[in-house]
CSV table of N, CA and C in Angstrom, one decimal:
chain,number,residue,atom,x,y,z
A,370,UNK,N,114.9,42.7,188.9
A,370,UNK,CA,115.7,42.7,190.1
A,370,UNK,C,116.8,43.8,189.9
A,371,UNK,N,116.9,44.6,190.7
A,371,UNK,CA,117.9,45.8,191.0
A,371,UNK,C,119.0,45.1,191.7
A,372,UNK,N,120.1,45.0,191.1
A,372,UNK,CA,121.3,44.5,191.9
A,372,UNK,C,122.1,45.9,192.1
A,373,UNK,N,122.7,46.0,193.6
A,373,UNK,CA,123.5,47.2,193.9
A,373,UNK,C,124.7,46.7,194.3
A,374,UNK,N,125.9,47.4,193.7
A,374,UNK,CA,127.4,47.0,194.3
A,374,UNK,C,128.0,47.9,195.1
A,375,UNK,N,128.7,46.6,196.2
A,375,UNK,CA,129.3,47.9,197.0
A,375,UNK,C,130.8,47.4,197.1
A,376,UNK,N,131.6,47.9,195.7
A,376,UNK,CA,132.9,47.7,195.2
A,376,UNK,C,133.3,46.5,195.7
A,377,UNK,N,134.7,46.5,195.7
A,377,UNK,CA,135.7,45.4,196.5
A,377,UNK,C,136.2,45.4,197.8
A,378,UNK,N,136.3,44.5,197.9
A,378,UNK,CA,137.1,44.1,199.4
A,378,UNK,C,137.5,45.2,200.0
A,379,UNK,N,138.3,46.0,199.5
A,379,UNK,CA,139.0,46.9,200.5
A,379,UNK,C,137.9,47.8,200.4
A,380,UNK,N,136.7,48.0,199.2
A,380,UNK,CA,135.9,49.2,199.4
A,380,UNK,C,134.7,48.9,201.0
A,381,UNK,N,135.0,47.4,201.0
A,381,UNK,CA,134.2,46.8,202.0
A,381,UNK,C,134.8,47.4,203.5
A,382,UNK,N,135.9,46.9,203.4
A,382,UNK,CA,136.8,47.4,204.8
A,382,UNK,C,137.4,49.0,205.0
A,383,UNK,N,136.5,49.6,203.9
A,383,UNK,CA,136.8,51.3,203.7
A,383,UNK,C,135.4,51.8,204.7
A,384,UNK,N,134.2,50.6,204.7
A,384,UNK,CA,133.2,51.5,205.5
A,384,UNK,C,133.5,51.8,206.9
A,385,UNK,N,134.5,51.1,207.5
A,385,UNK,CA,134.8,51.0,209.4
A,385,UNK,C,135.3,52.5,209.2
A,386,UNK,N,136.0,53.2,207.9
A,386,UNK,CA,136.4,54.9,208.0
A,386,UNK,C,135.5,55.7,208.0
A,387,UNK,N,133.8,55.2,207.9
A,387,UNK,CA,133.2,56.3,207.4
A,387,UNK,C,132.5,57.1,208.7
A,388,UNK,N,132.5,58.2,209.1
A,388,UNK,CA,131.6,58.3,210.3
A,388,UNK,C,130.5,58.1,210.4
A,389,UNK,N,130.3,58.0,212.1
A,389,UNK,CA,128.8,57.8,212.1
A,389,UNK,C,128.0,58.3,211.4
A,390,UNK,N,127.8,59.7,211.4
A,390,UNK,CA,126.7,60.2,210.5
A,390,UNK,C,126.7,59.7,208.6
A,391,UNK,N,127.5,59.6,208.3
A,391,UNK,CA,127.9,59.3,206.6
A,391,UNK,C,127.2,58.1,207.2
A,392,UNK,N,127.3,56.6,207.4
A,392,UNK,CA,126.8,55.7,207.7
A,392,UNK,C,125.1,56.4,208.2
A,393,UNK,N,124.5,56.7,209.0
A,393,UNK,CA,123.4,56.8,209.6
A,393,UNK,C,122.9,57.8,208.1
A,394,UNK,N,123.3,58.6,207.1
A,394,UNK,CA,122.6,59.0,206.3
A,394,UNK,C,122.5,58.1,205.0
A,395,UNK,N,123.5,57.6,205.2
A,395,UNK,CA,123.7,56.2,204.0
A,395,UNK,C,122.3,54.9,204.4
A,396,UNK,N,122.2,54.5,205.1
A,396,UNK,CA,121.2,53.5,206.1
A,396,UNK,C,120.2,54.4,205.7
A,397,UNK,N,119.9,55.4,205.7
A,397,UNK,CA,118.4,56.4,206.4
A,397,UNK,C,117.7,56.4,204.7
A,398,UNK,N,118.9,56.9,204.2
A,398,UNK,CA,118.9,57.2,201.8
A,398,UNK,C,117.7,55.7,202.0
A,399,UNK,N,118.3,54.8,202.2
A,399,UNK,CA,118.3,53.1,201.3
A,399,UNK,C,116.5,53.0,202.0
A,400,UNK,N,116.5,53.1,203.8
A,400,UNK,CA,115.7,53.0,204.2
A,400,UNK,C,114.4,53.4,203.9
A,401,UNK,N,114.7,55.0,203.1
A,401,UNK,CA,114.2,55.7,202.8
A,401,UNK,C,113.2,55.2,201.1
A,402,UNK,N,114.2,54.7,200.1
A,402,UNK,CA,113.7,54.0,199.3
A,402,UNK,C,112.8,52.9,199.4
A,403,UNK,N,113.7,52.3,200.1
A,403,UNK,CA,112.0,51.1,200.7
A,403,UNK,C,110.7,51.4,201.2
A,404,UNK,N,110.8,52.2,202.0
A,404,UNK,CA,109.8,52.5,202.1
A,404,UNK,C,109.1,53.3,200.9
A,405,UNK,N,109.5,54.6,200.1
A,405,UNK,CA,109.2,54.8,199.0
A,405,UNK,C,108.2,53.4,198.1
A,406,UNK,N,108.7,52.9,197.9
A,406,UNK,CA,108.6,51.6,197.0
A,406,UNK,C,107.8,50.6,197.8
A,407,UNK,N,107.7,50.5,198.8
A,407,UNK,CA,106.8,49.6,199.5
A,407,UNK,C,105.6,50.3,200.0
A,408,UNK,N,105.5,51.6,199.8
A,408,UNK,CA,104.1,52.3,199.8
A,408,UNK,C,103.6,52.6,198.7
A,409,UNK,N,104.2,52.7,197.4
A,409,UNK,CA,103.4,52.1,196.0
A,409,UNK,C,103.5,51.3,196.0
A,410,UNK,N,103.5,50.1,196.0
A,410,UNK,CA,103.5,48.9,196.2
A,410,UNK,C,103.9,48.4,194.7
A,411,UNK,N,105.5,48.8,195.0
A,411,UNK,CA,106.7,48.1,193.9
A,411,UNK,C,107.1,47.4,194.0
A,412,UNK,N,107.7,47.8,195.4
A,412,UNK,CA,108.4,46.7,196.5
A,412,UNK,C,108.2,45.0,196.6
A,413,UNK,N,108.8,44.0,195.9
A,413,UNK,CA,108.7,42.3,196.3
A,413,UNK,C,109.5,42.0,197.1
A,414,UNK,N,110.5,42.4,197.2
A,414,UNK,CA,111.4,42.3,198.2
A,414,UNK,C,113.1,42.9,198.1
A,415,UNK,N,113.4,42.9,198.9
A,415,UNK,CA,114.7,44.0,199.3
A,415,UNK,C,115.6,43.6,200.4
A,416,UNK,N,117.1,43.2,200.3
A,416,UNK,CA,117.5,42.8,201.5
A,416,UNK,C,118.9,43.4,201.1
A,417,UNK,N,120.3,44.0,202.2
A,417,UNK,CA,121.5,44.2,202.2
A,417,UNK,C,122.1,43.1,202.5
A,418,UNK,N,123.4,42.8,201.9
A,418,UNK,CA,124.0,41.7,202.1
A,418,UNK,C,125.3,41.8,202.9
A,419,UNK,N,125.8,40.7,203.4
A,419,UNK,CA,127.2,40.5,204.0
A,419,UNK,C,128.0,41.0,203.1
A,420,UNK,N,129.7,41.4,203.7
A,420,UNK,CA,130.3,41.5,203.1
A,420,UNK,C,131.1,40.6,202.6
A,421,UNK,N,132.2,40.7,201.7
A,421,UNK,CA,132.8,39.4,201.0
A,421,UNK,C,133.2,38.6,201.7
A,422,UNK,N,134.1,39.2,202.9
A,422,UNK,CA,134.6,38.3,203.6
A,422,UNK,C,133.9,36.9,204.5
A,423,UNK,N,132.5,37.4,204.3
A,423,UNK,CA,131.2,36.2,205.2
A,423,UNK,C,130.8,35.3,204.1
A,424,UNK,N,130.8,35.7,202.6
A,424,UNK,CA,130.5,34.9,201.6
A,424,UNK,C,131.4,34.0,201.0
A,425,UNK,N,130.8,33.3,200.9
A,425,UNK,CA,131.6,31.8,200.2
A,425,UNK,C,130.9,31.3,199.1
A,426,UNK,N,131.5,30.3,198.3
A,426,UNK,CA,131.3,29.7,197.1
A,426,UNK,C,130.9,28.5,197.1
A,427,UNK,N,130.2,27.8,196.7
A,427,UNK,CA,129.5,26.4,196.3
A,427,UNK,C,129.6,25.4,194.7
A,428,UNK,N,130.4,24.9,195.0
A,428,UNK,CA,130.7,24.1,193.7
A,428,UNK,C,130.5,22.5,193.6
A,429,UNK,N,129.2,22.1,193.1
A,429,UNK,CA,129.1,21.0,193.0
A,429,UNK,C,130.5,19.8,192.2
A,430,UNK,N,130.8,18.7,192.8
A,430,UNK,CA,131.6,17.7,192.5
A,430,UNK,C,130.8,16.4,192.5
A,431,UNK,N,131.6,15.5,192.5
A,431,UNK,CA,131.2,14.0,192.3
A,431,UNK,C,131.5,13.9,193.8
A,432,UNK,N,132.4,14.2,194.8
A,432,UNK,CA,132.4,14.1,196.4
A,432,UNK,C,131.6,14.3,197.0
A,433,UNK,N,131.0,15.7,196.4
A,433,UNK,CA,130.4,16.2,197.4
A,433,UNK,C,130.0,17.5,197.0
A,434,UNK,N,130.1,18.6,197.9
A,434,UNK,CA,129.9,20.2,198.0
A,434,UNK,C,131.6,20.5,197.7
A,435,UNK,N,131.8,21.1,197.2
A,435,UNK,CA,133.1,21.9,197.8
A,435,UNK,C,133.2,23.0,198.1
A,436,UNK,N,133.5,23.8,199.1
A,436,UNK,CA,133.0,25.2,199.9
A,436,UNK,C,134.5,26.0,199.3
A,437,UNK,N,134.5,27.3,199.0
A,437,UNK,CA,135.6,28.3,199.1
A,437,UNK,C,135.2,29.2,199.9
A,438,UNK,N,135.6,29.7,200.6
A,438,UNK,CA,136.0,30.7,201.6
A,438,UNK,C,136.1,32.0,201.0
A,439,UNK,N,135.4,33.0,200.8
A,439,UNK,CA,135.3,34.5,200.5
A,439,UNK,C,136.5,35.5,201.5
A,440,UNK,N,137.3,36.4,201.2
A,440,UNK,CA,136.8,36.7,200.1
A,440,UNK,C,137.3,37.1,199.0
A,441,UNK,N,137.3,37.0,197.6
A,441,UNK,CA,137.1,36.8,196.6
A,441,UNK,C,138.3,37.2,196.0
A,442,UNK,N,139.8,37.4,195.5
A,442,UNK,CA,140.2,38.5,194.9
A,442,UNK,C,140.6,38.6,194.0
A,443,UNK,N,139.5,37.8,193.3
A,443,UNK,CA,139.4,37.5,191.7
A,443,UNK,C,137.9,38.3,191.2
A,444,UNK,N,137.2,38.7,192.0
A,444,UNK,CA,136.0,39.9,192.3
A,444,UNK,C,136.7,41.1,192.4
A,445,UNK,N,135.9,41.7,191.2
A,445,UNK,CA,136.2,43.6,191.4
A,445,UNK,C,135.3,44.3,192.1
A,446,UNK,N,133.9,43.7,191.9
A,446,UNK,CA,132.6,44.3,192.6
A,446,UNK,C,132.5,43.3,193.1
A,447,UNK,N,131.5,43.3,194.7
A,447,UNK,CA,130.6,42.4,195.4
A,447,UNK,C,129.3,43.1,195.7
A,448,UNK,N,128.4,42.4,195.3
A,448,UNK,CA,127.2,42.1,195.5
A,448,UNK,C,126.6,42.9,197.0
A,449,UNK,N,126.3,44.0,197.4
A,449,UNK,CA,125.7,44.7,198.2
A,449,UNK,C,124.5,44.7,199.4
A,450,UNK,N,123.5,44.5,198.0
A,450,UNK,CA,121.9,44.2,198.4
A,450,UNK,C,121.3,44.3,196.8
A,451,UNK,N,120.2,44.1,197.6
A,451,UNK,CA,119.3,43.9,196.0
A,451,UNK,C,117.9,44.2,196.2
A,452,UNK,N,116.8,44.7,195.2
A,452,UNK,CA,115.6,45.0,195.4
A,452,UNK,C,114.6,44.4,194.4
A,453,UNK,N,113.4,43.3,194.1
A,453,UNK,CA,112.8,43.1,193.2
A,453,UNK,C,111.7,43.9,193.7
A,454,UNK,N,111.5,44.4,192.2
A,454,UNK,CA,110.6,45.0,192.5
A,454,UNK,C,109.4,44.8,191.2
A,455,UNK,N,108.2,45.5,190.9
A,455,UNK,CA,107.4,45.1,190.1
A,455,UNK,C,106.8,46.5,189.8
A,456,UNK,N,107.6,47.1,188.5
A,456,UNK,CA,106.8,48.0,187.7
A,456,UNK,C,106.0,48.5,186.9
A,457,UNK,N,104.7,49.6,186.4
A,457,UNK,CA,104.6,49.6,185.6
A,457,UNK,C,105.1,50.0,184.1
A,458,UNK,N,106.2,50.7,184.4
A,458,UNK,CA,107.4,50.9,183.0
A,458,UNK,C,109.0,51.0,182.8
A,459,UNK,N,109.4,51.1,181.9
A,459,UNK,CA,110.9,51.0,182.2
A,459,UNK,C,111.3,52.0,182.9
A,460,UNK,N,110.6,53.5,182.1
A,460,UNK,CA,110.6,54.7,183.1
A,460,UNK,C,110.9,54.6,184.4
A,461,UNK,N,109.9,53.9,185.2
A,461,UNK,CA,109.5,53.9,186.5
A,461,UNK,C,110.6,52.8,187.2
A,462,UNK,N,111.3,52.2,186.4
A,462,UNK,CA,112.3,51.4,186.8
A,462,UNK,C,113.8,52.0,186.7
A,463,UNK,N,113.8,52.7,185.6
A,463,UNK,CA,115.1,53.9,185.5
A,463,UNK,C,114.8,54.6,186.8
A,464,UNK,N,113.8,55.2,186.9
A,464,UNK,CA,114.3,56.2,188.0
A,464,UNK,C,114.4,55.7,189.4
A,465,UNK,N,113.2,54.3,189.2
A,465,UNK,CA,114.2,54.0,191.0
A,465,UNK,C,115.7,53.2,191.1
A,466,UNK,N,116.6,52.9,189.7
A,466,UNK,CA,117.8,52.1,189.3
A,466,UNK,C,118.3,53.6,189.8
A,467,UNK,N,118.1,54.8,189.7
A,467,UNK,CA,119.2,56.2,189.4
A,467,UNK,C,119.1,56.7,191.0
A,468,UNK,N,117.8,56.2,191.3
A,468,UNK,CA,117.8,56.7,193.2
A,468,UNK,C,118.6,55.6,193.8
A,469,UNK,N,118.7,54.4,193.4
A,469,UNK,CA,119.2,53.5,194.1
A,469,UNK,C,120.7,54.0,193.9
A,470,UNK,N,121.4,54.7,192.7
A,470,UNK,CA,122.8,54.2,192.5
A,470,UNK,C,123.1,55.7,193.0
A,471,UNK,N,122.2,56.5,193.7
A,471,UNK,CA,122.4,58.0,193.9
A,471,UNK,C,122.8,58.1,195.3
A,472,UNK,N,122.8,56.8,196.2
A,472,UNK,CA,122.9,57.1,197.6
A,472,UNK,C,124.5,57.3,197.9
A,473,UNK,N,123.7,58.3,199.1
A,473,UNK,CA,125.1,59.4,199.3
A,473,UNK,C,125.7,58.5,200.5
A,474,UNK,N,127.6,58.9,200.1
A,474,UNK,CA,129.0,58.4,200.8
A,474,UNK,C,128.7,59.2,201.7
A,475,UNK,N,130.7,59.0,201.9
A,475,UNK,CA,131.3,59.8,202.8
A,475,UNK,C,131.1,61.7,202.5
A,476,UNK,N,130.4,62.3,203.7
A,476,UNK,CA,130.3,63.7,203.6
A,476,UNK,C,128.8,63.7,202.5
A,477,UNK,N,128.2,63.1,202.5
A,477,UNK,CA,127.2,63.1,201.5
A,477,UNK,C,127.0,63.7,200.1
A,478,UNK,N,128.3,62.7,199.7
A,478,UNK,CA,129.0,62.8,198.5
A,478,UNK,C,128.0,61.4,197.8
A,479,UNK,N,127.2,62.3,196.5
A,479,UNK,CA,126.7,60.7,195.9
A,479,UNK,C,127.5,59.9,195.2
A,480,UNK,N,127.3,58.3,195.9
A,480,UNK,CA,128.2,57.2,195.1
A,480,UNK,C,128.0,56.9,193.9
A,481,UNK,N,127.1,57.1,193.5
A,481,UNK,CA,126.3,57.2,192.0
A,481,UNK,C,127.1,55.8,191.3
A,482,UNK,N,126.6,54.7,192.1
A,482,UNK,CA,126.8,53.3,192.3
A,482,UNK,C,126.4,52.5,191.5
A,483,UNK,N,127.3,51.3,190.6
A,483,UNK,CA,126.1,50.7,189.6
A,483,UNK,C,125.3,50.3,189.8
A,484,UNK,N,124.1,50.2,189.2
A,484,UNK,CA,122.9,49.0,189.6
A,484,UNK,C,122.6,48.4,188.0
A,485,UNK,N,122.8,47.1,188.7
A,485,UNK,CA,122.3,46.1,187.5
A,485,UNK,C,120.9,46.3,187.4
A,486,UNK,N,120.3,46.1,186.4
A,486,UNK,CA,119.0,45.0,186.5
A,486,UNK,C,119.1,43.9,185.8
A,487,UNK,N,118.2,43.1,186.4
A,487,UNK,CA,118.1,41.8,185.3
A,487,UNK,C,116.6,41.6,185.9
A,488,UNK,N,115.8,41.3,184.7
A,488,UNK,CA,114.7,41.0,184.3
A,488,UNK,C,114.6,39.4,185.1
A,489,UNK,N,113.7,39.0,185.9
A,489,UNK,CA,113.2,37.7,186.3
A,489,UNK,C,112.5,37.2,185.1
A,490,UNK,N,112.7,35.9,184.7
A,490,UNK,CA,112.0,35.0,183.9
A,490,UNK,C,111.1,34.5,184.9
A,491,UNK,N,109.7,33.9,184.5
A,491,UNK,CA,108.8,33.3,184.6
A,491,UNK,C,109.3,31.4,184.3
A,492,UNK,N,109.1,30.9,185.3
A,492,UNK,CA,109.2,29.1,184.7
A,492,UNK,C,108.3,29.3,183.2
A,493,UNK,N,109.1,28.4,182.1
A,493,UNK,CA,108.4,28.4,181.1
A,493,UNK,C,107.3,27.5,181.1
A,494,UNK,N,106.4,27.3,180.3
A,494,UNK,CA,104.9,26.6,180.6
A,494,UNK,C,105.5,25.1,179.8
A,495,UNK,N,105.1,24.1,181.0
A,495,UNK,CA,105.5,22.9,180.1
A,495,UNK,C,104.2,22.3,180.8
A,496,UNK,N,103.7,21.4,179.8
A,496,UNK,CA,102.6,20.2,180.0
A,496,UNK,C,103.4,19.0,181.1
A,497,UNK,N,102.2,18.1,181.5
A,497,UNK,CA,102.3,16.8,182.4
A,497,UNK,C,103.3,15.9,181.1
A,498,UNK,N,103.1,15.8,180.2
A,498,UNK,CA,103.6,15.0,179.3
A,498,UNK,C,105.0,14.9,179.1
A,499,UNK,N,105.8,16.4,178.9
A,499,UNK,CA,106.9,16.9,178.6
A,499,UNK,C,107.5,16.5,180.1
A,500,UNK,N,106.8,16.8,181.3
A,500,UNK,CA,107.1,16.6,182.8
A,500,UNK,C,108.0,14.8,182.9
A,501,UNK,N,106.7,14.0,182.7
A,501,UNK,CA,106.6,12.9,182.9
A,501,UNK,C,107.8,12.1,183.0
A,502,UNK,N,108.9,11.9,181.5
A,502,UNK,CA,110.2,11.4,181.9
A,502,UNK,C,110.9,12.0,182.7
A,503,UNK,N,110.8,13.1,183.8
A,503,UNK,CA,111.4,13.8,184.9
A,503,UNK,C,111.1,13.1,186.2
A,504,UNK,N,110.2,12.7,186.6
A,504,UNK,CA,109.0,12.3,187.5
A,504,UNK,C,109.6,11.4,187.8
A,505,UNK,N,109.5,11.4,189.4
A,505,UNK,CA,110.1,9.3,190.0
A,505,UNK,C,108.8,9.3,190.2
């Protein structure tokens, strides 16, 4: 999984300054990768996310849920969008981590943006047996 950040809060409420076109070539870059990656068939899935201020927090208690209200300003980065994808080498995963973090700002200035990856685990293989004291 390719995680992309798109800074802090204020870098959030910095996009309402960008013009139309910096926005329509920023959308067109990303669009443009997906489809890239979804016609080799890298692509598992790919989605942009809200900004901070629509996200909130979930913290299990003995009450109940407890909800926090985003957004965050104890967060330096938030969470953007994200892409799993399925390669065959690291190679081939560096260079779509370097197109992802290469999409162009304001004036088509590249943001040259972090992108995490983290590696998906597989559920580990357990038997019926090991299952069993789990089971109602």
């Amino acid at each position: 999984m390719l995680v992309s950040y798109g800074g802090s809060q204020e870098d959030w409420e910095g996009l309402a300054a960008w013009s139309d076109e910096d926005m329509h070539r920023m959308i067109a870059y990303m669009r443009d990768l997906d489809a890239e990656l979804r016609a080799s068939g890298e692509l598992l899935q790919s989605e942009g996310l809200s900004g901070p201020a629509r996200a909130f927090v979930v913290r299990g208690s003995d009450a109940g849920p407890v909800v926090v209200d985003g957004p965050f300003a104890e967060s330096k980065e938030v969470i953007a969008g994200y892409w799993v994808v399925d390669v065959a080498s690291q190679e081939r995963l560096l260079e779509i981590a370097q197109k992802a973090s290469a999409c162009p700002g304001p004036g088509g200035k590249l943001l040259n943006q972090p992108i995490e990856v983290h590696p998906i685990m597989g559920a580990p293989d357990v038997d019926e047996d090991t299952l069993a004291p789990y089971q109602k």
